[in-house]
């Protein structure tokens, strides 16, 4: 229930939540997609790099790829005259305009990056070309990201952040539901 949710204001709060409430198994024994763990990964990147996660992503990924309208900065998104309108369902089931944009720097690695269709198209083209040199990584890492690493249901496997369906009507479908 929403009234029982706790805000995650800091990385330490995310770590405390994971230590208290997350199911922990031996590495490799259980697959469970968990946004909080991706938030933790963002914190690990931040600590290891010595810079904020948002800054790291800008310097090492979105900047080199030319994704100029992809940002974690919600105020920048809301100032854009082309920003989308969010919708929600009220308690009666009516679709209404939603004033609520989710934002949490402590969980930035869990998906608070906002983008445009054009920038997303550029990112997908980058993944399809497998040109890791553009962001300073080996092409094999991009391939591994798009390769089945763990089974996650009929017809589907999971890579690093991506779902892979190797036989979707005769083609390989690589996707992400976020």
mmCIF file of C-alpha atoms in Angstrom:
data_model
loop_
_atom_site.group_PDB
_atom_site.id
_atom_site.type_symbol
_atom_site.label_atom_id
_atom_site.label_comp_id
_atom_site.label_asym_id
_atom_site.label_seq_id
_atom_site.Cartn_x
_atom_site.Cartn_y
_atom_site.Cartn_z
ATOM 1 C CA UNK A 1 0.000 0.000 0.000
ATOM 2 C CA UNK A 2 1.174 3.524 -0.856
ATOM 3 C CA UNK A 3 0.876 4.671 2.761
ATOM 4 C CA UNK A 4 3.495 2.090 3.767
ATOM 5 C CA UNK A 5 6.072 3.166 1.174
ATOM 6 C CA UNK A 6 9.178 4.894 2.477
ATOM 7 C CA UNK A 7 10.971 7.519 0.402
ATOM 8 C CA UNK A 8 14.568 6.766 -0.569
ATOM 9 C CA UNK A 9 16.354 10.058 -0.061
ATOM 10 C CA UNK A 10 19.900 8.730 0.152
ATOM 11 C CA UNK A 11 21.958 5.799 -1.041
ATOM 12 C CA UNK A 12 22.326 4.746 2.601
ATOM 13 C CA UNK A 13 18.518 4.475 2.876
ATOM 14 C CA UNK A 14 18.447 2.274 -0.222
ATOM 15 C CA UNK A 15 21.161 0.066 1.284
ATOM 16 C CA UNK A 16 19.278 -0.116 4.602
ATOM 17 C CA UNK A 17 16.074 -1.115 2.776
ATOM 18 C CA UNK A 18 17.858 -3.818 0.814
ATOM 19 C CA UNK A 19 19.501 -5.114 3.997
ATOM 20 C CA UNK A 20 16.146 -5.233 5.836
ATOM 21 C CA UNK A 21 13.620 -6.249 3.201
ATOM 22 C CA UNK A 22 15.279 -7.669 0.103
ATOM 23 C CA UNK A 23 15.457 -11.372 -0.565
ATOM 24 C CA UNK A 24 19.125 -12.274 -0.780
ATOM 25 C CA UNK A 25 20.364 -15.509 -2.324
ATOM 26 C CA UNK A 26 23.725 -16.867 -3.374
ATOM 27 C CA UNK A 27 24.951 -15.151 -6.564
ATOM 28 C CA UNK A 28 23.715 -17.049 -9.610
ATOM 29 C CA UNK A 29 21.074 -19.027 -7.726
ATOM 30 C CA UNK A 30 18.061 -16.756 -8.278
ATOM 31 C CA UNK A 31 17.074 -14.206 -10.887
ATOM 32 C CA UNK A 32 14.921 -11.332 -9.697
ATOM 33 C CA UNK A 33 14.714 -7.983 -11.456
ATOM 34 C CA UNK A 34 14.706 -5.352 -8.733
ATOM 35 C CA UNK A 35 14.794 -1.619 -9.410
ATOM 36 C CA UNK A 36 16.264 -0.936 -5.968
ATOM 37 C CA UNK A 37 19.298 -3.054 -6.863
ATOM 38 C CA UNK A 38 19.790 -1.001 -10.057
ATOM 39 C CA UNK A 39 19.640 2.085 -7.830
ATOM 40 C CA UNK A 40 22.343 0.524 -5.676
ATOM 41 C CA UNK A 41 24.413 -0.139 -8.796
ATOM 42 C CA UNK A 42 24.150 3.578 -9.642
ATOM 43 C CA UNK A 43 25.505 4.345 -6.170
ATOM 44 C CA UNK A 44 28.363 1.902 -6.679
ATOM 45 C CA UNK A 45 29.255 3.578 -9.999
ATOM 46 C CA UNK A 46 29.162 6.957 -8.262
ATOM 47 C CA UNK A 47 31.429 5.871 -5.420
ATOM 48 C CA UNK A 48 33.855 4.018 -7.706
ATOM 49 C CA UNK A 49 34.123 6.918 -10.166
ATOM 50 C CA UNK A 50 34.241 9.690 -7.584
ATOM 51 C CA UNK A 51 31.501 11.627 -9.381
ATOM 52 C CA UNK A 52 27.730 11.723 -9.214
ATOM 53 C CA UNK A 53 25.986 8.963 -11.169
ATOM 54 C CA UNK A 54 24.154 11.544 -13.270
ATOM 55 C CA UNK A 55 27.460 13.260 -14.127
ATOM 56 C CA UNK A 56 29.121 9.933 -14.910
ATOM 57 C CA UNK A 57 26.362 8.921 -17.329
ATOM 58 C CA UNK A 58 26.538 12.327 -19.024
ATOM 59 C CA UNK A 59 30.307 12.242 -19.391
ATOM 60 C CA UNK A 60 30.704 8.608 -20.420
ATOM 61 C CA UNK A 61 27.474 7.646 -22.206
ATOM 62 C CA UNK A 62 24.951 10.299 -23.219
ATOM 63 C CA UNK A 63 27.588 12.950 -24.057
ATOM 64 C CA UNK A 64 29.760 10.784 -26.319
ATOM 65 C CA UNK A 65 26.644 9.378 -28.010
ATOM 66 C CA UNK A 66 25.284 12.879 -28.700
ATOM 67 C CA UNK A 67 22.078 12.283 -26.722
ATOM 68 C CA UNK A 68 21.612 15.996 -26.085
ATOM 69 C CA UNK A 69 18.031 15.800 -24.794
ATOM 70 C CA UNK A 70 18.545 12.842 -22.463
ATOM 71 C CA UNK A 71 18.823 13.911 -18.843
ATOM 72 C CA UNK A 72 18.234 13.065 -15.198
ATOM 73 C CA UNK A 73 17.390 16.747 -14.558
ATOM 74 C CA UNK A 74 13.613 16.857 -14.063
ATOM 75 C CA UNK A 75 13.538 20.674 -14.068
ATOM 76 C CA UNK A 76 15.135 20.630 -17.535
ATOM 77 C CA UNK A 77 12.480 18.189 -18.751
ATOM 78 C CA UNK A 78 9.595 20.207 -17.320
ATOM 79 C CA UNK A 79 10.981 23.426 -18.866
ATOM 80 C CA UNK A 80 10.937 21.837 -22.326
ATOM 81 C CA UNK A 81 7.834 22.929 -24.229
ATOM 82 C CA UNK A 82 7.744 19.468 -25.843
ATOM 83 C CA UNK A 83 7.672 17.533 -22.573
ATOM 84 C CA UNK A 84 5.014 14.863 -22.499
ATOM 85 C CA UNK A 85 1.949 14.953 -20.302
ATOM 86 C CA UNK A 86 1.703 12.149 -17.775
ATOM 87 C CA UNK A 87 -1.592 10.430 -17.106
ATOM 88 C CA UNK A 88 -2.845 8.362 -14.207
ATOM 89 C CA UNK A 89 -6.034 6.687 -13.132
ATOM 90 C CA UNK A 90 -8.012 8.200 -10.266
ATOM 91 C CA UNK A 91 -9.728 6.012 -7.630
ATOM 92 C CA UNK A 92 -12.903 5.920 -9.760
ATOM 93 C CA UNK A 93 -10.974 4.567 -12.757
ATOM 94 C CA UNK A 94 -11.008 7.804 -14.759
ATOM 95 C CA UNK A 95 -7.906 8.740 -16.733
ATOM 96 C CA UNK A 96 -6.647 12.118 -15.529
ATOM 97 C CA UNK A 97 -3.633 14.322 -16.148
ATOM 98 C CA UNK A 98 -1.056 13.475 -13.496
ATOM 99 C CA UNK A 99 1.056 16.158 -11.855
ATOM 100 C CA UNK A 100 3.331 13.483 -10.367
ATOM 101 C CA UNK A 101 6.746 12.898 -11.913
ATOM 102 C CA UNK A 102 8.832 10.397 -9.985
ATOM 103 C CA UNK A 103 12.327 11.567 -9.117
ATOM 104 C CA UNK A 104 15.031 10.232 -6.799
ATOM 105 C CA UNK A 105 18.729 10.934 -7.134
ATOM 106 C CA UNK A 106 19.398 8.063 -4.681
ATOM 107 C CA UNK A 107 17.784 5.686 -7.179
ATOM 108 C CA UNK A 108 19.015 7.336 -10.399
ATOM 109 C CA UNK A 109 20.473 4.032 -11.591
ATOM 110 C CA UNK A 110 16.979 2.517 -11.375
ATOM 111 C CA UNK A 111 15.648 4.522 -14.278
ATOM 112 C CA UNK A 112 15.155 8.227 -13.685
ATOM 113 C CA UNK A 113 16.798 9.072 -16.980
ATOM 114 C CA UNK A 114 14.400 10.860 -19.311
ATOM 115 C CA UNK A 115 14.819 11.029 -23.057
ATOM 116 C CA UNK A 116 13.217 11.753 -26.405
ATOM 117 C CA UNK A 117 12.207 9.426 -29.215
ATOM 118 C CA UNK A 118 15.058 10.799 -31.340
ATOM 119 C CA UNK A 119 17.695 10.231 -28.646
ATOM 120 C CA UNK A 120 16.321 6.751 -27.907
ATOM 121 C CA UNK A 121 16.509 5.927 -31.615
ATOM 122 C CA UNK A 122 20.160 7.026 -31.630
ATOM 123 C CA UNK A 123 20.847 4.844 -28.584
ATOM 124 C CA UNK A 124 19.210 1.793 -30.160
ATOM 125 C CA UNK A 125 21.236 2.334 -33.350
ATOM 126 C CA UNK A 126 24.383 2.495 -31.206
ATOM 127 C CA UNK A 127 23.478 -0.822 -29.559
ATOM 128 C CA UNK A 128 22.708 -2.424 -32.915
ATOM 129 C CA UNK A 129 26.056 -1.328 -34.402
ATOM 130 C CA UNK A 130 27.941 -2.593 -31.354
ATOM 131 C CA UNK A 131 30.377 0.336 -31.498
ATOM 132 C CA UNK A 132 31.565 0.291 -27.882
ATOM 133 C CA UNK A 133 34.594 2.413 -28.742
ATOM 134 C CA UNK A 134 32.304 5.474 -28.843
ATOM 135 C CA UNK A 135 31.898 5.194 -25.071
ATOM 136 C CA UNK A 136 35.251 3.595 -24.307
ATOM 137 C CA UNK A 137 34.233 -0.026 -23.812
ATOM 138 C CA UNK A 138 34.959 -3.244 -25.655
ATOM 139 C CA UNK A 139 32.377 -4.251 -28.265
ATOM 140 C CA UNK A 140 32.127 -7.650 -26.563
ATOM 141 C CA UNK A 141 30.532 -5.969 -23.527
ATOM 142 C CA UNK A 142 27.763 -4.544 -25.696
ATOM 143 C CA UNK A 143 27.214 -7.978 -27.185
ATOM 144 C CA UNK A 144 27.071 -9.544 -23.715
ATOM 145 C CA UNK A 145 24.491 -6.944 -22.656
ATOM 146 C CA UNK A 146 22.261 -8.192 -25.477
ATOM 147 C CA UNK A 147 22.933 -11.892 -24.945
ATOM 148 C CA UNK A 148 20.788 -14.286 -22.895
ATOM 149 C CA UNK A 149 22.340 -14.706 -19.455
ATOM 150 C CA UNK A 150 19.429 -16.108 -17.447
ATOM 151 C CA UNK A 151 16.096 -17.665 -18.367
ATOM 152 C CA UNK A 152 13.153 -15.540 -17.205
ATOM 153 C CA UNK A 153 10.094 -17.242 -18.649
ATOM 154 C CA UNK A 154 8.818 -18.985 -21.759
ATOM 155 C CA UNK A 155 10.550 -17.532 -24.793
ATOM 156 C CA UNK A 156 12.521 -15.027 -22.797
ATOM 157 C CA UNK A 157 15.918 -14.542 -21.261
ATOM 158 C CA UNK A 158 17.571 -11.629 -19.585
ATOM 159 C CA UNK A 159 20.872 -9.932 -20.402
ATOM 160 C CA UNK A 160 22.217 -6.868 -18.613
ATOM 161 C CA UNK A 161 19.228 -4.544 -18.427
ATOM 162 C CA UNK A 162 17.581 -6.044 -21.496
ATOM 163 C CA UNK A 163 15.137 -8.865 -22.172
ATOM 164 C CA UNK A 164 16.019 -11.160 -25.061
ATOM 165 C CA UNK A 165 13.454 -13.235 -26.929
ATOM 166 C CA UNK A 166 15.447 -15.273 -29.436
ATOM 167 C CA UNK A 167 12.448 -16.442 -31.456
ATOM 168 C CA UNK A 168 9.839 -13.695 -31.650
ATOM 169 C CA UNK A 169 8.063 -14.627 -34.892
ATOM 170 C CA UNK A 170 11.369 -15.606 -36.449
ATOM 171 C CA UNK A 171 13.513 -12.699 -35.242
ATOM 172 C CA UNK A 172 15.413 -11.906 -32.073
ATOM 173 C CA UNK A 173 13.618 -9.233 -30.054
ATOM 174 C CA UNK A 174 15.678 -7.251 -27.554
ATOM 175 C CA UNK A 175 13.653 -5.004 -25.295
ATOM 176 C CA UNK A 176 13.271 -3.280 -21.970
ATOM 177 C CA UNK A 177 9.936 -2.692 -20.305
ATOM 178 C CA UNK A 178 10.882 0.559 -18.546
#
